[in-house]
Amino acid sequence: MEQVGESYLSQLNDIQRNAVTTTDGPVMVIAGPGSGKTRVLTYKIAHLINVGVAPWNILALTFTNKAAREMKDRIENVIGSGAQKVWAGTFHSLFARILRVEAHRIGYPNDFSIYDTDDSKSLIREIIKSLSLDSKVYNVGAVRSRISTAKSNLMSPKAYANSEDLLALDRMNRRPMIFKIYELYVKKCKRAGAMDFDDLLLQMFNLLFKNPDGVRDKYQSQFRYVLVDEFQDTNSLQYEILKLLTVYDGSQHNVCIVGDDAQSIYSFRGATIENILQFENDFPNVQVFKLEQNYRSTNFIVDAANEIINHNTKQIQKKIWTENSGGKKIKVIKTMTDSEEGRRVADTIVEQKNRYHYSNNDIAILYRTNAQSRVFEEHLRRYNLPYRIYGGVSFYQRKEIKDVIAYIRLCVNPKDNEALKRIINYPKRGIGKTTVDKLMQVADDNDISLWQVITQIELKGAHKRTIGGFINSMKQMMQKVIVEDAYQAALYIAQKSGIIDLLKADTSPEGKSRIENITAMLDGIQEFVENDEIAPGEDAPEDKSLARFLQSISLMTDQDEDKTEVDTITLMSVHAAKGLEYKSVFVVGLEENLFPSFMSLSSPDQIEEERRLFYVAITRAEEMLTLTFANSRYQFGQMRFNDPSRFVEEIPEHMTDSAVLKKKQTFGEPKILGNFKKLAPAKPSLTEADTKNFKASTLDEIKEGKQVLHLKFGKGTVVSVDERKVATIRFEQMHDSPEKRIMLQYAKLQVLD
């Protein structure tokens, strides 16, 4: 650990140092890719503590819990243990922490439940059914997204119902009752003492805006310094909360935002680039620092990134640069088919591993949509190259974990209807869906929770045994939650619920794995109990309760999960790659209608976001960048022919290692990029006319020497046909492996002469 002092400042360049030591008033740090953003943010907090600011007076907002943990660890390396007392975490986790203390001021219990996506969908599905609406029209995901968007824009159910524009849009989409679903959803969540993820932001805003008992003054006074990481990823609601925390009595608090407008790629989640673009207007006294030196990538990659992003009109002007000269030119691979693209990528990976001694962990394949992974997985398996798909099912989303968690949630908050519905008949105890639906109807009619219904009504017959037995077991578990710490209570619940016994009876590998998962969860709770701390300045006593544990796991994301460290090639979407870096990066599927997405082509703003997404993709590369595209691929069951992406065209010819044949966007004459003479002569790709006029010939017409057209491989010459009716055909455009052996029985070939 460094000695406390200012030696850490010597590790920064001049701009970084100025950004770190400027502590008062509003500060905006525009941090280009690979420019040391994390170091600046970390050292800025360390510097604040080093000059006498109490750690608990610092609020640092991040987008993953993992980022917050790493931030605290790095600060601790500089200034010592005080780092753990900084309020650092995600918007959702820190606001949930505040609401645990203050929720009663706005009509919620302090031990409110946090509904995850499945809980929200389940409740919406129930409401759709209760209103006798068509579940196919009222798609649960679409309805939930609509409600989420409304909350993020501070629109209450009443305001939604009074918005003629929104109602007209819903009528156009054949979902005119969304306003009613929204109204009932909010009502039922409130009745259940529950908040969904959007509510953690919305209710935090309401708490500060309504300011009961001067609560806003309390938190403005506590958080003297507010820092926000990845500010370009914030939505409108998060920005409004930030203003409430940092602007008072007409003056501006000490607020520092760190981000890069050129990496704003999450509009589909509600993020808006306007926040970072408008920050200077909202905070007119802001001091701006631009981190433009890139420490990650070589000169060709950095220069290409500058050229690409300069095509966007909405941006904060900057020019990233690097001292990493002498890099390799950007490799461009054009293929006829997506299958060939997969093979060429695998070939190139093998070549790079041999020539540059890269490990698998040094290499990533990035694509625009997750559906593209299939072909690369197939070819990596054929080459025996180990890989992993980044993401997948989060630990706390596994069924056995969610089942135990539902028992725990109900013990903490008996009003939690979604938890109760999940486990009232699991393990099976003879309580059918019809019975549960009737009980839910009673709860709705009387405006009470499902738990209140089953504990207050007189049970008769079989229900006295089944539901009564469930109630007695739950009450014993609830008592344990009161008297035991989180681990002891959770262990008791897992055993008492019958889930462990049920899974132990399954001796298959899957059953053993499920038991191991529950054991790991319990180990995690025990660690939570042993390591839990409360920062100075909190009103609550040290809290090792299950309620607090539930809060922490409810906010987990895929990025927060620990991944087993094995040597594998990484495959992921470009969105998932943000913040990561690899020695060699392949950006694949660079075709019009795919990247940029066909959904973006009608909107200039969306095209600009697609370009920012491409900018993020190529700046993940440290040493080698490979761009690939295919002339044809199957999409929606049809063979599609696409031009190379406009983004490839935007890279100057001297930065790539080969020429790219690119049609102009105006469908004029083909435009040639690079030194075309370096390539072997090539004929134009298949055109729409070729495919439209295609007519398969009979097997007897396909003979040696004939010119033929194949929809995937283009034009070729039949070299030979053997006795099994297998033709060897040399295709003009397949430079890498021009000869293909094709079974005529299944092939579609058109004889051209």
PDB file of C-alpha atoms in Angstrom, residues 420-635:
ATOM      1  CA  LEU A 420     -45.934 -16.427  -1.819  1.00  0.00           C
ATOM      2  CA  LYS A 421     -47.448 -17.527  -5.122  1.00  0.00           C
ATOM      3  CA  ARG A 422     -44.108 -19.008  -6.187  1.00  0.00           C
ATOM      4  CA  ILE A 423     -43.670 -21.289  -3.190  1.00  0.00           C
ATOM      5  CA  ILE A 424     -47.130 -21.950  -1.720  1.00  0.00           C
ATOM      6  CA  ASN A 425     -47.154 -25.259  -3.602  1.00  0.00           C
ATOM      7  CA  TYR A 426     -43.406 -25.858  -3.899  1.00  0.00           C
ATOM      8  CA  PRO A 427     -42.416 -28.425  -2.864  1.00  0.00           C
ATOM      9  CA  LYS A 428     -45.831 -29.763  -3.869  1.00  0.00           C
ATOM     10  CA  ARG A 429     -48.302 -29.891  -0.989  1.00  0.00           C
ATOM     11  CA  GLY A 430     -51.606 -30.206  -2.811  1.00  0.00           C
ATOM     12  CA  ILE A 431     -52.505 -26.537  -3.169  1.00  0.00           C
ATOM     13  CA  GLY A 432     -53.668 -26.160  -6.760  1.00  0.00           C
ATOM     14  CA  LYS A 433     -53.592 -23.134  -9.054  1.00  0.00           C
ATOM     15  CA  THR A 434     -57.389 -22.827  -8.912  1.00  0.00           C
ATOM     16  CA  THR A 435     -57.254 -22.485  -5.132  1.00  0.00           C
ATOM     17  CA  VAL A 436     -54.522 -19.883  -5.326  1.00  0.00           C
ATOM     18  CA  ASP A 437     -56.455 -17.909  -7.979  1.00  0.00           C
ATOM     19  CA  LYS A 438     -59.549 -17.856  -5.749  1.00  0.00           C
ATOM     20  CA  LEU A 439     -57.490 -16.693  -2.781  1.00  0.00           C
ATOM     21  CA  MET A 440     -55.938 -13.951  -4.919  1.00  0.00           C
ATOM     22  CA  GLN A 441     -59.416 -12.819  -5.931  1.00  0.00           C
ATOM     23  CA  VAL A 442     -60.363 -12.503  -2.258  1.00  0.00           C
ATOM     24  CA  ALA A 443     -57.187 -10.500  -1.658  1.00  0.00           C
ATOM     25  CA  ASP A 444     -58.002  -8.147  -4.541  1.00  0.00           C
ATOM     26  CA  ASP A 445     -61.632  -7.734  -3.498  1.00  0.00           C
ATOM     27  CA  ASN A 446     -60.619  -6.809   0.045  1.00  0.00           C
ATOM     28  CA  ASP A 447     -57.477  -4.854  -0.871  1.00  0.00           C
ATOM     29  CA  ILE A 448     -55.257  -6.990   1.354  1.00  0.00           C
ATOM     30  CA  SER A 449     -52.267  -9.276   0.801  1.00  0.00           C
ATOM     31  CA  LEU A 450     -52.494 -12.982  -0.010  1.00  0.00           C
ATOM     32  CA  TRP A 451     -50.778 -13.828   3.296  1.00  0.00           C
ATOM     33  CA  GLN A 452     -53.475 -11.908   5.180  1.00  0.00           C
ATOM     34  CA  VAL A 453     -56.130 -13.891   3.343  1.00  0.00           C
ATOM     35  CA  ILE A 454     -54.752 -17.345   4.126  1.00  0.00           C
ATOM     36  CA  THR A 455     -54.029 -16.486   7.771  1.00  0.00           C
ATOM     37  CA  GLN A 456     -57.404 -14.840   8.446  1.00  0.00           C
ATOM     38  CA  ILE A 457     -59.936 -17.043   6.678  1.00  0.00           C
ATOM     39  CA  GLU A 458     -61.309 -20.189   8.310  1.00  0.00           C
ATOM     40  CA  LEU A 459     -59.694 -23.196   6.660  1.00  0.00           C
ATOM     41  CA  LYS A 460     -61.777 -26.331   6.228  1.00  0.00           C
ATOM     42  CA  GLY A 461     -61.291 -29.867   4.967  1.00  0.00           C
ATOM     43  CA  ALA A 462     -58.143 -30.591   2.978  1.00  0.00           C
ATOM     44  CA  HIS A 463     -57.175 -26.910   3.013  1.00  0.00           C
ATOM     45  CA  LYS A 464     -56.842 -27.037   6.781  1.00  0.00           C
ATOM     46  CA  ARG A 465     -54.121 -29.625   6.355  1.00  0.00           C
ATOM     47  CA  THR A 466     -52.367 -28.292   3.231  1.00  0.00           C
ATOM     48  CA  ILE A 467     -52.582 -24.517   3.611  1.00  0.00           C
ATOM     49  CA  GLY A 468     -52.594 -24.777   7.398  1.00  0.00           C
ATOM     50  CA  GLY A 469     -49.404 -26.828   7.357  1.00  0.00           C
ATOM     51  CA  PHE A 470     -47.772 -24.294   5.054  1.00  0.00           C
ATOM     52  CA  ILE A 471     -48.762 -21.403   7.337  1.00  0.00           C
ATOM     53  CA  ASN A 472     -47.357 -23.135  10.422  1.00  0.00           C
ATOM     54  CA  SER A 473     -44.059 -23.836   8.681  1.00  0.00           C
ATOM     55  CA  MET A 474     -43.805 -20.247   7.450  1.00  0.00           C
ATOM     56  CA  LYS A 475     -44.473 -18.847  10.921  1.00  0.00           C
ATOM     57  CA  GLN A 476     -41.638 -20.943  12.331  1.00  0.00           C
ATOM     58  CA  MET A 477     -39.321 -19.649   9.611  1.00  0.00           C
ATOM     59  CA  MET A 478     -40.448 -16.062  10.221  1.00  0.00           C
ATOM     60  CA  GLN A 479     -39.625 -16.462  13.904  1.00  0.00           C
ATOM     61  CA  LYS A 480     -36.100 -17.603  13.022  1.00  0.00           C
ATOM     62  CA  VAL A 481     -35.635 -14.473  10.912  1.00  0.00           C
ATOM     63  CA  ILE A 482     -36.444 -12.381  13.978  1.00  0.00           C
ATOM     64  CA  VAL A 483     -34.098 -14.118  16.421  1.00  0.00           C
ATOM     65  CA  GLU A 484     -31.227 -15.374  14.239  1.00  0.00           C
ATOM     66  CA  ASP A 485     -28.678 -13.699  11.996  1.00  0.00           C
ATOM     67  CA  ALA A 486     -29.059 -13.969   8.229  1.00  0.00           C
ATOM     68  CA  TYR A 487     -27.040 -17.176   7.829  1.00  0.00           C
ATOM     69  CA  GLN A 488     -28.685 -19.178  10.610  1.00  0.00           C
ATOM     70  CA  ALA A 489     -32.133 -18.054   9.489  1.00  0.00           C
ATOM     71  CA  ALA A 490     -31.457 -18.864   5.823  1.00  0.00           C
ATOM     72  CA  LEU A 491     -30.047 -22.291   6.679  1.00  0.00           C
ATOM     73  CA  TYR A 492     -33.161 -23.067   8.716  1.00  0.00           C
ATOM     74  CA  ILE A 493     -35.451 -21.840   5.912  1.00  0.00           C
ATOM     75  CA  ALA A 494     -33.663 -23.918   3.255  1.00  0.00           C
ATOM     76  CA  GLN A 495     -34.066 -27.022   5.403  1.00  0.00           C
ATOM     77  CA  LYS A 496     -37.557 -26.353   6.782  1.00  0.00           C
ATOM     78  CA  SER A 497     -38.971 -25.530   3.346  1.00  0.00           C
ATOM     79  CA  GLY A 498     -38.271 -29.073   2.163  1.00  0.00           C
ATOM     80  CA  ILE A 499     -36.334 -27.885  -0.901  1.00  0.00           C
ATOM     81  CA  ILE A 500     -33.041 -29.430   0.223  1.00  0.00           C
ATOM     82  CA  ASP A 501     -34.656 -32.812   0.914  1.00  0.00           C
ATOM     83  CA  LEU A 502     -36.435 -32.653  -2.442  1.00  0.00           C
ATOM     84  CA  LEU A 503     -33.239 -31.942  -4.357  1.00  0.00           C
ATOM     85  CA  LYS A 504     -31.200 -34.493  -2.417  1.00  0.00           C
ATOM     86  CA  ALA A 505     -33.582 -37.155  -3.670  1.00  0.00           C
ATOM     87  CA  ASP A 506     -32.447 -36.317  -7.210  1.00  0.00           C
ATOM     88  CA  THR A 507     -29.131 -38.144  -7.558  1.00  0.00           C
ATOM     89  CA  SER A 508     -28.555 -37.059 -11.171  1.00  0.00           C
ATOM     90  CA  PRO A 509     -25.653 -34.694 -11.951  1.00  0.00           C
ATOM     91  CA  GLU A 510     -28.224 -31.927 -12.366  1.00  0.00           C
ATOM     92  CA  GLY A 511     -29.694 -32.609  -8.933  1.00  0.00           C
ATOM     93  CA  LYS A 512     -26.258 -32.586  -7.313  1.00  0.00           C
ATOM     94  CA  SER A 513     -25.453 -29.322  -9.048  1.00  0.00           C
ATOM     95  CA  ARG A 514     -28.615 -27.731  -7.659  1.00  0.00           C
ATOM     96  CA  ILE A 515     -27.675 -28.748  -4.117  1.00  0.00           C
ATOM     97  CA  GLU A 516     -24.188 -27.313  -4.685  1.00  0.00           C
ATOM     98  CA  ASN A 517     -25.753 -24.042  -5.808  1.00  0.00           C
ATOM     99  CA  ILE A 518     -27.855 -23.761  -2.659  1.00  0.00           C
ATOM    100  CA  THR A 519     -24.791 -24.575  -0.556  1.00  0.00           C
ATOM    101  CA  ALA A 520     -22.850 -21.849  -2.337  1.00  0.00           C
ATOM    102  CA  MET A 521     -25.670 -19.382  -1.697  1.00  0.00           C
ATOM    103  CA  LEU A 522     -25.663 -20.214   2.011  1.00  0.00           C
ATOM    104  CA  ASP A 523     -21.871 -19.805   2.069  1.00  0.00           C
ATOM    105  CA  GLY A 524     -22.369 -16.379   0.513  1.00  0.00           C
ATOM    106  CA  ILE A 525     -24.848 -15.425   3.235  1.00  0.00           C
ATOM    107  CA  GLN A 526     -22.410 -16.517   5.898  1.00  0.00           C
ATOM    108  CA  GLU A 527     -19.706 -14.376   4.316  1.00  0.00           C
ATOM    109  CA  PHE A 528     -22.192 -11.496   4.222  1.00  0.00           C
ATOM    110  CA  VAL A 529     -22.799 -11.915   7.964  1.00  0.00           C
ATOM    111  CA  GLU A 530     -19.099 -12.036   8.802  1.00  0.00           C
ATOM    112  CA  ASN A 531     -18.030  -9.089   6.671  1.00  0.00           C
ATOM    113  CA  ASP A 532     -20.970  -6.736   6.939  1.00  0.00           C
ATOM    114  CA  GLU A 533     -20.201  -3.164   8.021  1.00  0.00           C
ATOM    115  CA  ILE A 534     -22.180   0.009   8.547  1.00  0.00           C
ATOM    116  CA  ALA A 535     -20.469   3.259   7.630  1.00  0.00           C
ATOM    117  CA  PRO A 536     -20.213   6.027  10.243  1.00  0.00           C
ATOM    118  CA  GLY A 537     -23.066   8.468   9.969  1.00  0.00           C
ATOM    119  CA  GLU A 538     -25.768   5.827   9.381  1.00  0.00           C
ATOM    120  CA  ASP A 539     -28.791   5.919  11.641  1.00  0.00           C
ATOM    121  CA  ALA A 540     -29.339   2.166  11.591  1.00  0.00           C
ATOM    122  CA  PRO A 541     -27.399  -0.197  13.872  1.00  0.00           C
ATOM    123  CA  GLU A 542     -25.159  -2.873  12.405  1.00  0.00           C
ATOM    124  CA  ASP A 543     -27.474  -4.890  10.196  1.00  0.00           C
ATOM    125  CA  LYS A 544     -26.900  -8.569   9.442  1.00  0.00           C
ATOM    126  CA  SER A 545     -30.535  -9.200   8.601  1.00  0.00           C
ATOM    127  CA  LEU A 546     -31.925 -11.173   5.712  1.00  0.00           C
ATOM    128  CA  ALA A 547     -33.685  -8.001   4.540  1.00  0.00           C
ATOM    129  CA  ARG A 548     -30.345  -6.356   3.856  1.00  0.00           C
ATOM    130  CA  PHE A 549     -28.972  -9.494   2.229  1.00  0.00           C
ATOM    131  CA  LEU A 550     -32.011  -9.612  -0.061  1.00  0.00           C
ATOM    132  CA  GLN A 551     -31.365  -6.025  -1.051  1.00  0.00           C
ATOM    133  CA  SER A 552     -27.802  -6.838  -2.102  1.00  0.00           C
ATOM    134  CA  ILE A 553     -28.661  -9.890  -4.220  1.00  0.00           C
ATOM    135  CA  SER A 554     -31.742  -8.323  -5.786  1.00  0.00           C
ATOM    136  CA  LEU A 555     -29.427  -5.863  -7.483  1.00  0.00           C
ATOM    137  CA  MET A 556     -26.976  -8.374  -8.918  1.00  0.00           C
ATOM    138  CA  THR A 557     -26.251  -8.247 -12.656  1.00  0.00           C
ATOM    139  CA  ASP A 558     -24.421 -10.629 -14.968  1.00  0.00           C
ATOM    140  CA  GLN A 559     -21.319  -8.438 -14.788  1.00  0.00           C
ATOM    141  CA  ASP A 560     -21.310  -8.750 -11.006  1.00  0.00           C
ATOM    142  CA  GLU A 561     -20.974 -12.521 -11.066  1.00  0.00           C
ATOM    143  CA  ASP A 562     -17.559 -14.045 -10.461  1.00  0.00           C
ATOM    144  CA  LYS A 563     -16.448 -15.947 -13.544  1.00  0.00           C
ATOM    145  CA  THR A 564     -14.240 -19.019 -13.395  1.00  0.00           C
ATOM    146  CA  GLU A 565     -10.838 -18.093 -14.786  1.00  0.00           C
ATOM    147  CA  VAL A 566     -10.087 -20.474 -17.644  1.00  0.00           C
ATOM    148  CA  ASP A 567      -8.260 -19.873 -20.905  1.00  0.00           C
ATOM    149  CA  THR A 568     -11.114 -19.325 -23.340  1.00  0.00           C
ATOM    150  CA  ILE A 569     -11.882 -17.146 -26.342  1.00  0.00           C
ATOM    151  CA  THR A 570     -14.675 -14.730 -25.470  1.00  0.00           C
ATOM    152  CA  LEU A 571     -17.772 -14.347 -27.629  1.00  0.00           C
ATOM    153  CA  MET A 572     -20.175 -11.525 -26.818  1.00  0.00           C
ATOM    154  CA  SER A 573     -22.328  -8.737 -28.129  1.00  0.00           C
ATOM    155  CA  VAL A 574     -20.694  -5.342 -28.543  1.00  0.00           C
ATOM    156  CA  HIS A 575     -23.003  -3.958 -25.856  1.00  0.00           C
ATOM    157  CA  ALA A 576     -21.631  -6.496 -23.379  1.00  0.00           C
ATOM    158  CA  ALA A 577     -18.028  -5.664 -24.331  1.00  0.00           C
ATOM    159  CA  LYS A 578     -18.105  -2.070 -23.133  1.00  0.00           C
ATOM    160  CA  GLY A 579     -15.407  -1.497 -20.525  1.00  0.00           C
ATOM    161  CA  LEU A 580     -13.410  -4.601 -21.525  1.00  0.00           C
ATOM    162  CA  GLU A 581     -10.220  -4.936 -23.560  1.00  0.00           C
ATOM    163  CA  TYR A 582      -8.402  -7.696 -25.453  1.00  0.00           C
ATOM    164  CA  LYS A 583      -5.136  -7.959 -27.361  1.00  0.00           C
ATOM    165  CA  SER A 584      -7.003  -9.183 -30.447  1.00  0.00           C
ATOM    166  CA  VAL A 585     -10.590  -8.267 -31.309  1.00  0.00           C
ATOM    167  CA  PHE A 586     -12.738  -9.532 -34.185  1.00  0.00           C
ATOM    168  CA  VAL A 587     -15.750  -7.382 -35.043  1.00  0.00           C
ATOM    169  CA  VAL A 588     -17.912  -9.580 -37.251  1.00  0.00           C
ATOM    170  CA  GLY A 589     -21.046  -9.264 -39.356  1.00  0.00           C
ATOM    171  CA  LEU A 590     -20.191  -5.761 -40.582  1.00  0.00           C
ATOM    172  CA  GLU A 591     -22.936  -5.446 -43.141  1.00  0.00           C
ATOM    173  CA  GLU A 592     -25.675  -2.940 -43.848  1.00  0.00           C
ATOM    174  CA  ASN A 593     -28.909  -4.049 -42.139  1.00  0.00           C
ATOM    175  CA  LEU A 594     -26.931  -5.966 -39.539  1.00  0.00           C
ATOM    176  CA  PHE A 595     -24.390  -3.448 -38.239  1.00  0.00           C
ATOM    177  CA  PRO A 596     -25.833  -0.829 -38.491  1.00  0.00           C
ATOM    178  CA  SER A 597     -29.034  -2.619 -37.607  1.00  0.00           C
ATOM    179  CA  PHE A 598     -31.870  -2.360 -40.119  1.00  0.00           C
ATOM    180  CA  MET A 599     -33.993  -0.993 -37.248  1.00  0.00           C
ATOM    181  CA  SER A 600     -31.767   2.097 -37.128  1.00  0.00           C
ATOM    182  CA  LEU A 601     -31.658   2.993 -40.800  1.00  0.00           C
ATOM    183  CA  SER A 602     -34.632   5.378 -40.749  1.00  0.00           C
ATOM    184  CA  SER A 603     -33.326   7.545 -37.902  1.00  0.00           C
ATOM    185  CA  PRO A 604     -30.190   9.725 -38.000  1.00  0.00           C
ATOM    186  CA  ASP A 605     -29.969   9.631 -34.188  1.00  0.00           C
ATOM    187  CA  GLN A 606     -30.081   5.837 -34.193  1.00  0.00           C
ATOM    188  CA  ILE A 607     -27.462   5.625 -36.933  1.00  0.00           C
ATOM    189  CA  GLU A 608     -25.241   7.810 -34.768  1.00  0.00           C
ATOM    190  CA  GLU A 609     -25.750   5.452 -31.833  1.00  0.00           C
ATOM    191  CA  GLU A 610     -24.872   2.489 -34.065  1.00  0.00           C
ATOM    192  CA  ARG A 611     -21.696   4.335 -35.039  1.00  0.00           C
ATOM    193  CA  ARG A 612     -20.878   4.908 -31.358  1.00  0.00           C
ATOM    194  CA  LEU A 613     -21.431   1.188 -30.851  1.00  0.00           C
ATOM    195  CA  PHE A 614     -18.919   0.435 -33.615  1.00  0.00           C
ATOM    196  CA  TYR A 615     -16.527   2.932 -32.007  1.00  0.00           C
ATOM    197  CA  VAL A 616     -16.838   1.021 -28.728  1.00  0.00           C
ATOM    198  CA  ALA A 617     -16.233  -2.274 -30.549  1.00  0.00           C
ATOM    199  CA  ILE A 618     -12.984  -1.317 -32.265  1.00  0.00           C
ATOM    200  CA  THR A 619     -11.555   0.473 -29.212  1.00  0.00           C
ATOM    201  CA  ARG A 620     -11.695  -2.781 -27.233  1.00  0.00           C
ATOM    202  CA  ALA A 621      -8.631  -3.900 -29.241  1.00  0.00           C
ATOM    203  CA  GLU A 622      -5.135  -3.360 -27.912  1.00  0.00           C
ATOM    204  CA  GLU A 623      -2.929  -4.745 -30.713  1.00  0.00           C
ATOM    205  CA  MET A 624      -4.903  -6.522 -33.441  1.00  0.00           C
ATOM    206  CA  LEU A 625      -8.237  -5.498 -34.931  1.00  0.00           C
ATOM    207  CA  THR A 626      -9.984  -7.660 -37.521  1.00  0.00           C
ATOM    208  CA  LEU A 627     -13.199  -6.624 -39.277  1.00  0.00           C
ATOM    209  CA  THR A 628     -15.236  -9.234 -41.151  1.00  0.00           C
ATOM    210  CA  PHE A 629     -18.364  -9.272 -43.288  1.00  0.00           C
ATOM    211  CA  ALA A 630     -20.192 -11.725 -45.511  1.00  0.00           C
ATOM    212  CA  ASN A 631     -21.873 -11.113 -48.831  1.00  0.00           C
ATOM    213  CA  SER A 632     -24.764 -13.407 -47.916  1.00  0.00           C
ATOM    214  CA  ARG A 633     -26.320 -14.911 -44.817  1.00  0.00           C
ATOM    215  CA  TYR A 634     -29.581 -16.491 -43.799  1.00  0.00           C
ATOM    216  CA  GLN A 635     -31.874 -14.112 -41.943  1.00  0.00           C
TER     217      GLN A 635
END
